[in-house]
Amino acid sequence: VIDQTLLPGRLELLRLDSPAAVGEAIRSMRVRGAPLIGVTAAYGLALAIAEDPGTRAIERAAQALCATRPTAVNLAWAVSRIGEHVRPLPAAERAAAAWRAAGELAEAEVRACEAIGRVGAALLSERFPVAARPLEILTHCNAGWLATIEWGTALAPIYRLRDEGRAVHVWVSETRPRNQGLLTAWELREHGVPCTLVVDSAAGPLLASGRVDCCLVGADRIAGNGDVANKIGTALKAVAAKDAGVPFYVAAPLSTVDWGLADGRGIPIEERDRGEVTDEFDIAVFNPGFDVTPARLVTALITELGVAPAGDLPKHFMELGVLHPARLARPGAELES
Ligand code: MRU
């Protein structure tokens, strides 16, 4: 994996060769971003199964991996997928099967992100016809290929538009305290997409100024009613966007939807260490990693299966025939295919 704590200053690879190393990398955010921590945890469980393929040991390893970061549902989803896949198999076959399943999961996430790029680029091209100035997009945190293996979620439509020759300029909010905006700016610059870093609290006046056409962010967990948990600072931007009449889009694969969760109040919000904010003063610190944007502030959800109304997700995907109603009843419920 890339050690993302060193970026954008240094690009260094890190070899994770044990479940403990995987857990540490996720907890410390060397590996970060909802789809990427899901896939990394899947490989972590495969490593654990190679050490001990017993059912109890698998459950313990799965629990330890799930405890590393609570908010992004992709992590628990990916770990349970691997667990369910190997459970019916004889112990001797479990390690190889888990490794294969982790690889398939990684490939599926890449395909989903590529599709999100296509769907999102088509939506933005239709909604914002080519004009004299570039398309102006505000994003928050890092929802690019660093967070997802390839393409990204929120950045996938931007890469796609750029590949199609559309002029795009991205306003990248800094995303304190971990500065994931710097990762986004690094990615965009590497891909030749012009961008400007925005001080977090300046997003409000920027949106009010009329210089932004739309907001486009990723997600870490989406409740059944369309409430969206994403990096802290997202919800305030959604409020400011609503006030300014700027559309607010969320791009995410369906592995980020927690179908069994009625609304955003049930989403566990990770609280991170005070040392991320200050290590000098002995002062109480409130450092939540995420916030929840209510579905009513989300213009639409961009998924690998098309654009969906945030407020009507289950109905939309049931009508598409990919979500069975019975699956809504239990946490972690999955799509039919
Ligand atoms: O805490 P992080 O950096 O792991 O945050 C997760 C994210 O990358 C974002 O919230 C992102 O918008 C969703 S993941 C594509």
XYZ file of C-alpha atoms and ligand atoms in Angstrom:
352
model
C 0.000 0.000 0.000
C 0.959 3.668 -0.230
C 1.672 5.184 3.178
C -0.744 8.094 2.848
C 0.463 9.786 6.034
C 3.636 10.759 4.142
C 1.864 12.301 1.149
C 2.069 14.730 -0.541
C 5.680 15.151 0.605
C 6.882 11.584 0.029
C 5.518 8.654 -1.991
C 6.494 5.498 -0.102
C 5.175 1.960 -0.301
C 4.517 -0.131 2.752
C 4.286 -3.922 2.844
C 1.489 -5.248 5.077
C 2.211 -8.899 5.803
C 0.104 -9.676 8.874
C -3.407 -8.914 10.137
C -1.840 -6.765 12.876
C 0.045 -4.695 10.279
C -3.189 -4.227 8.323
C -5.043 -3.147 11.483
C -2.324 -0.645 12.369
C -2.260 0.802 8.841
C -6.024 1.371 8.862
C -6.165 2.773 12.398
C -3.300 5.203 11.782
C -4.742 6.189 8.380
C -1.683 5.115 6.398
C -4.452 3.444 4.425
C -7.602 5.546 4.350
C -10.768 6.215 2.365
C -13.913 4.100 2.709
C -13.579 1.684 -0.264
C -9.812 1.303 0.227
C -10.050 0.418 3.918
C -12.743 -2.122 3.010
C -10.526 -3.869 0.464
C -7.434 -3.652 2.696
C -9.367 -5.167 5.599
C -10.553 -7.967 3.290
C -6.914 -8.809 2.549
C -6.186 -8.457 6.291
C -8.779 -11.130 7.038
C -7.300 -13.343 4.308
C -3.885 -12.985 6.022
C -5.482 -13.902 9.352
C -7.107 -16.984 7.811
C -3.732 -18.056 6.433
C -2.428 -17.962 10.027
C -5.421 -19.780 11.532
C -8.374 -20.977 9.403
C -10.490 -21.998 12.417
C -13.976 -20.483 12.643
C -13.418 -18.883 16.073
C -10.086 -17.388 14.973
C -11.722 -15.929 11.862
C -14.424 -14.307 13.986
C -11.837 -12.813 16.346
C -9.753 -11.447 13.461
C -12.869 -10.008 11.792
C -13.876 -8.251 15.008
C -10.399 -6.790 15.479
C -10.354 -5.432 11.925
C -13.863 -3.971 12.229
C -12.870 -2.173 15.439
C -10.113 -0.193 13.711
C -12.418 2.467 12.248
C -16.166 2.502 12.880
C -17.781 4.952 10.457
C -17.151 3.688 6.912
C -19.508 0.743 6.425
C -17.314 -0.603 3.601
C -14.924 -2.037 6.182
C -17.477 -4.177 8.051
C -19.165 -5.005 4.734
C -15.952 -6.275 3.120
C -14.871 -8.252 6.188
C -18.277 -9.922 6.496
C -18.259 -10.746 2.774
C -14.968 -12.641 3.162
C -16.161 -14.358 6.358
C -19.419 -15.491 4.742
C -17.552 -16.681 1.665
C -15.174 -19.011 3.535
C -17.488 -20.226 6.329
C -18.974 -23.185 4.347
C -15.531 -24.343 3.138
C -13.227 -26.920 4.739
C -10.509 -25.222 6.833
C -7.749 -26.258 4.411
C -9.372 -24.363 1.538
C -10.267 -21.181 3.389
C -7.031 -19.161 3.071
C -6.756 -19.455 -0.710
C -10.487 -18.796 -1.151
C -10.312 -15.707 1.075
C -7.350 -14.301 -0.868
C -9.187 -14.818 -4.150
C -12.368 -13.249 -2.773
C -10.432 -10.193 -1.547
C -9.000 -9.774 -5.044
C -12.450 -10.043 -6.605
C -13.763 -7.476 -4.160
C -10.938 -5.104 -5.099
C -11.709 -5.531 -8.789
C -15.419 -4.966 -8.189
C -14.682 -1.698 -6.350
C -12.506 -0.517 -9.236
C -15.269 -1.344 -11.731
C -17.808 0.479 -9.547
C -15.629 3.595 -9.407
C -15.103 3.548 -13.155
C -18.878 3.356 -13.628
C -19.395 6.204 -11.139
C -17.039 8.230 -13.325
C -19.159 7.543 -16.416
C -22.479 8.204 -14.672
C -21.225 11.355 -12.945
C -19.581 12.809 -16.049
C -22.777 12.286 -18.056
C -24.863 13.930 -15.328
C -22.566 16.946 -15.049
C -22.274 17.355 -18.836
C -26.048 17.400 -19.138
C -26.654 19.639 -16.130
C -23.834 22.083 -16.975
C -23.402 22.489 -20.746
C -20.012 23.701 -21.945
C -19.582 27.395 -21.162
C -16.957 30.055 -21.610
C -15.424 29.289 -18.221
C -14.375 25.875 -16.880
C -16.842 23.811 -14.889
C -16.240 24.863 -11.271
C -16.536 22.019 -8.749
C -16.018 22.126 -4.978
C -14.929 18.903 -3.263
C -14.070 17.993 0.320
C -11.637 15.442 1.777
C -10.080 12.945 -0.616
C -12.401 10.734 -2.595
C -9.968 10.006 -5.411
C -7.962 6.948 -6.432
C -5.933 7.140 -3.240
C -9.131 6.416 -1.301
C -10.434 3.711 -3.615
C -7.624 1.912 -5.555
C -8.487 3.465 -8.940
C -10.513 6.405 -10.257
C -12.104 7.420 -6.962
C -15.704 8.225 -6.190
C -16.133 12.023 -6.190
C -13.031 12.495 -8.337
C -13.959 9.800 -10.895
C -16.417 12.032 -12.829
C -13.815 14.807 -12.776
C -11.124 12.544 -14.287
C -13.638 11.336 -16.824
C -14.647 14.870 -17.850
C -11.010 15.828 -18.149
C -10.344 12.781 -20.360
C -13.291 13.875 -22.520
C -11.601 17.263 -22.972
C -13.934 19.295 -20.757
C -12.310 22.205 -18.923
C -12.755 21.683 -15.186
C -11.414 23.583 -12.207
C -11.680 22.070 -8.718
C -11.951 23.941 -5.426
C -10.359 21.603 -2.871
C -11.196 22.213 0.752
C -8.283 21.711 3.072
C -10.082 19.206 5.387
C -8.595 19.857 8.795
C -7.182 18.328 10.874
C -5.767 15.557 8.647
C -5.562 17.707 5.512
C -6.914 15.132 3.078
C -7.454 18.088 0.725
C -3.708 18.050 0.126
C -4.019 14.453 -1.094
C -6.776 15.544 -3.477
C -4.726 18.492 -4.726
C -1.742 16.145 -5.251
C -3.858 13.651 -7.199
C -5.467 16.339 -9.339
C -2.146 17.977 -10.127
C -0.661 14.597 -11.125
C -3.581 14.217 -13.559
C -3.312 17.766 -14.895
C -6.590 19.001 -13.427
C -6.345 22.650 -12.331
C -7.316 23.159 -8.693
C -7.222 25.643 -5.848
C -6.848 24.754 -2.185
C -9.510 26.410 -0.009
C -9.184 27.095 3.712
C -11.979 25.000 5.291
C -13.961 27.896 6.730
C -13.776 29.823 3.437
C -16.071 27.366 1.648
C -19.160 29.284 2.848
C -18.200 32.638 1.318
C -16.843 30.872 -1.767
C -20.205 29.159 -2.376
C -22.076 32.401 -1.722
C -19.876 34.219 -4.262
C -21.318 32.330 -7.238
C -17.931 30.966 -8.315
C -18.898 27.291 -7.776
C -21.238 25.390 -10.136
C -21.677 22.328 -7.937
C -20.324 20.426 -4.949
C -19.212 16.820 -5.431
C -18.155 14.742 -2.424
C -17.745 11.080 -1.465
C -19.349 9.179 1.401
C -18.342 6.788 4.151
C -21.781 5.441 5.032
C -25.205 6.216 3.616
C -28.281 5.319 5.653
C -31.367 3.782 4.046
C -33.113 7.178 4.023
C -30.219 8.792 2.131
C -28.528 10.597 5.037
C -24.810 10.730 4.209
C -21.884 10.359 6.608
C -18.751 11.864 5.133
C -15.632 13.642 6.338
C -16.201 16.273 9.026
C -17.008 19.589 7.337
C -19.222 18.087 4.636
C -22.551 18.948 6.288
C -21.689 22.643 6.701
C -20.813 22.808 3.019
C -24.140 21.221 2.131
C -25.983 23.862 4.187
C -23.995 26.664 2.538
C -24.592 25.121 -0.899
C -28.348 24.913 -0.281
C -28.386 28.546 0.818
C -26.485 29.578 -2.307
C -28.608 27.420 -4.646
C -25.604 25.272 -5.617
C -26.346 21.562 -6.345
C -24.737 19.155 -3.866
C -23.881 15.717 -5.302
C -22.615 12.667 -3.422
C -20.738 9.969 -5.371
C -20.432 6.527 -3.786
C -20.510 2.833 -4.678
C -23.466 0.854 -3.339
C -21.065 -0.891 -0.927
C -21.264 2.396 1.022
C -25.030 2.125 1.575
C -26.032 0.582 4.906
C -29.459 -0.653 3.834
C -30.398 -1.886 7.299
C -29.902 1.531 8.893
C -33.067 3.666 8.999
C -31.389 7.078 9.146
C -28.145 8.910 9.803
C -28.658 9.042 13.583
C -27.557 5.405 13.763
C -24.211 6.005 12.051
C -21.303 5.620 14.477
C -19.117 8.710 14.245
C -15.453 8.097 14.912
C -13.836 10.432 17.432
C -10.142 10.777 16.819
C -7.244 11.591 19.065
C -6.814 15.109 20.481
C -3.198 14.983 19.318
C -4.424 15.435 15.739
C -5.539 18.934 16.738
C -3.024 20.076 19.350
C -0.184 18.459 21.234
C 0.916 21.623 22.978
C -1.988 22.723 25.162
C -3.650 20.705 27.873
C -7.145 21.488 26.663
C -10.249 19.410 25.944
C -10.623 18.704 22.214
C -13.676 17.601 20.210
C -12.350 15.871 17.086
C -15.068 13.903 15.257
C -13.842 12.418 11.989
C -17.195 12.600 10.210
C -20.559 14.328 10.118
C -23.952 13.456 8.694
C -25.525 15.466 5.887
C -29.322 15.041 5.843
C -30.719 13.575 2.625
C -32.781 16.736 2.044
C -29.545 18.663 1.371
C -28.288 16.137 -1.189
C -29.332 16.913 -4.765
C -28.624 13.364 -5.995
C -26.496 10.329 -5.378
C -24.126 9.209 -8.143
C -23.694 5.415 -8.033
C -22.307 2.712 -10.313
C -25.907 1.867 -11.212
C -26.896 5.402 -12.165
C -28.098 8.596 -10.542
C -30.460 8.049 -7.602
C -32.596 10.447 -5.554
C -30.970 10.541 -2.092
C -34.357 10.656 -0.355
C -35.757 7.554 -2.044
C -32.935 5.037 -2.279
C -34.625 1.725 -1.368
C -37.613 2.374 -3.676
C -35.284 3.408 -6.498
C -33.083 0.297 -6.267
C -36.036 -2.042 -5.691
C -37.618 -0.711 -8.871
C -34.320 -1.366 -10.636
C -34.644 -4.944 -9.410
C -31.302 -5.036 -7.587
C -32.526 -4.744 -3.991
C -34.834 -7.273 -2.371
C -37.219 -5.776 0.251
C -36.373 -8.535 2.768
C -32.782 -7.358 2.736
C -33.719 -4.001 4.226
C -34.591 -5.585 7.526
C -31.122 -6.534 8.676
C -27.930 -4.557 9.118
C -25.364 -5.085 6.409
C -28.068 -6.137 3.951
C -26.633 -6.477 0.483
C -27.722 -6.043 -3.049
C -29.013 -9.013 -4.953
C -26.244 -8.781 -7.500
O -10.886 9.560 7.390
P -10.635 9.190 5.963
O -9.577 9.996 5.307
O -10.466 7.699 5.775
O -11.982 9.643 5.309
C -12.718 8.909 4.477
C -12.749 9.589 3.209
O -11.860 9.402 2.426
C -13.791 10.543 2.901
O -14.690 10.856 3.879
C -14.319 10.365 1.510
O -15.040 11.469 1.170
C -15.117 9.120 1.312
S -14.146 7.787 0.787
C -14.085 7.849 -0.938
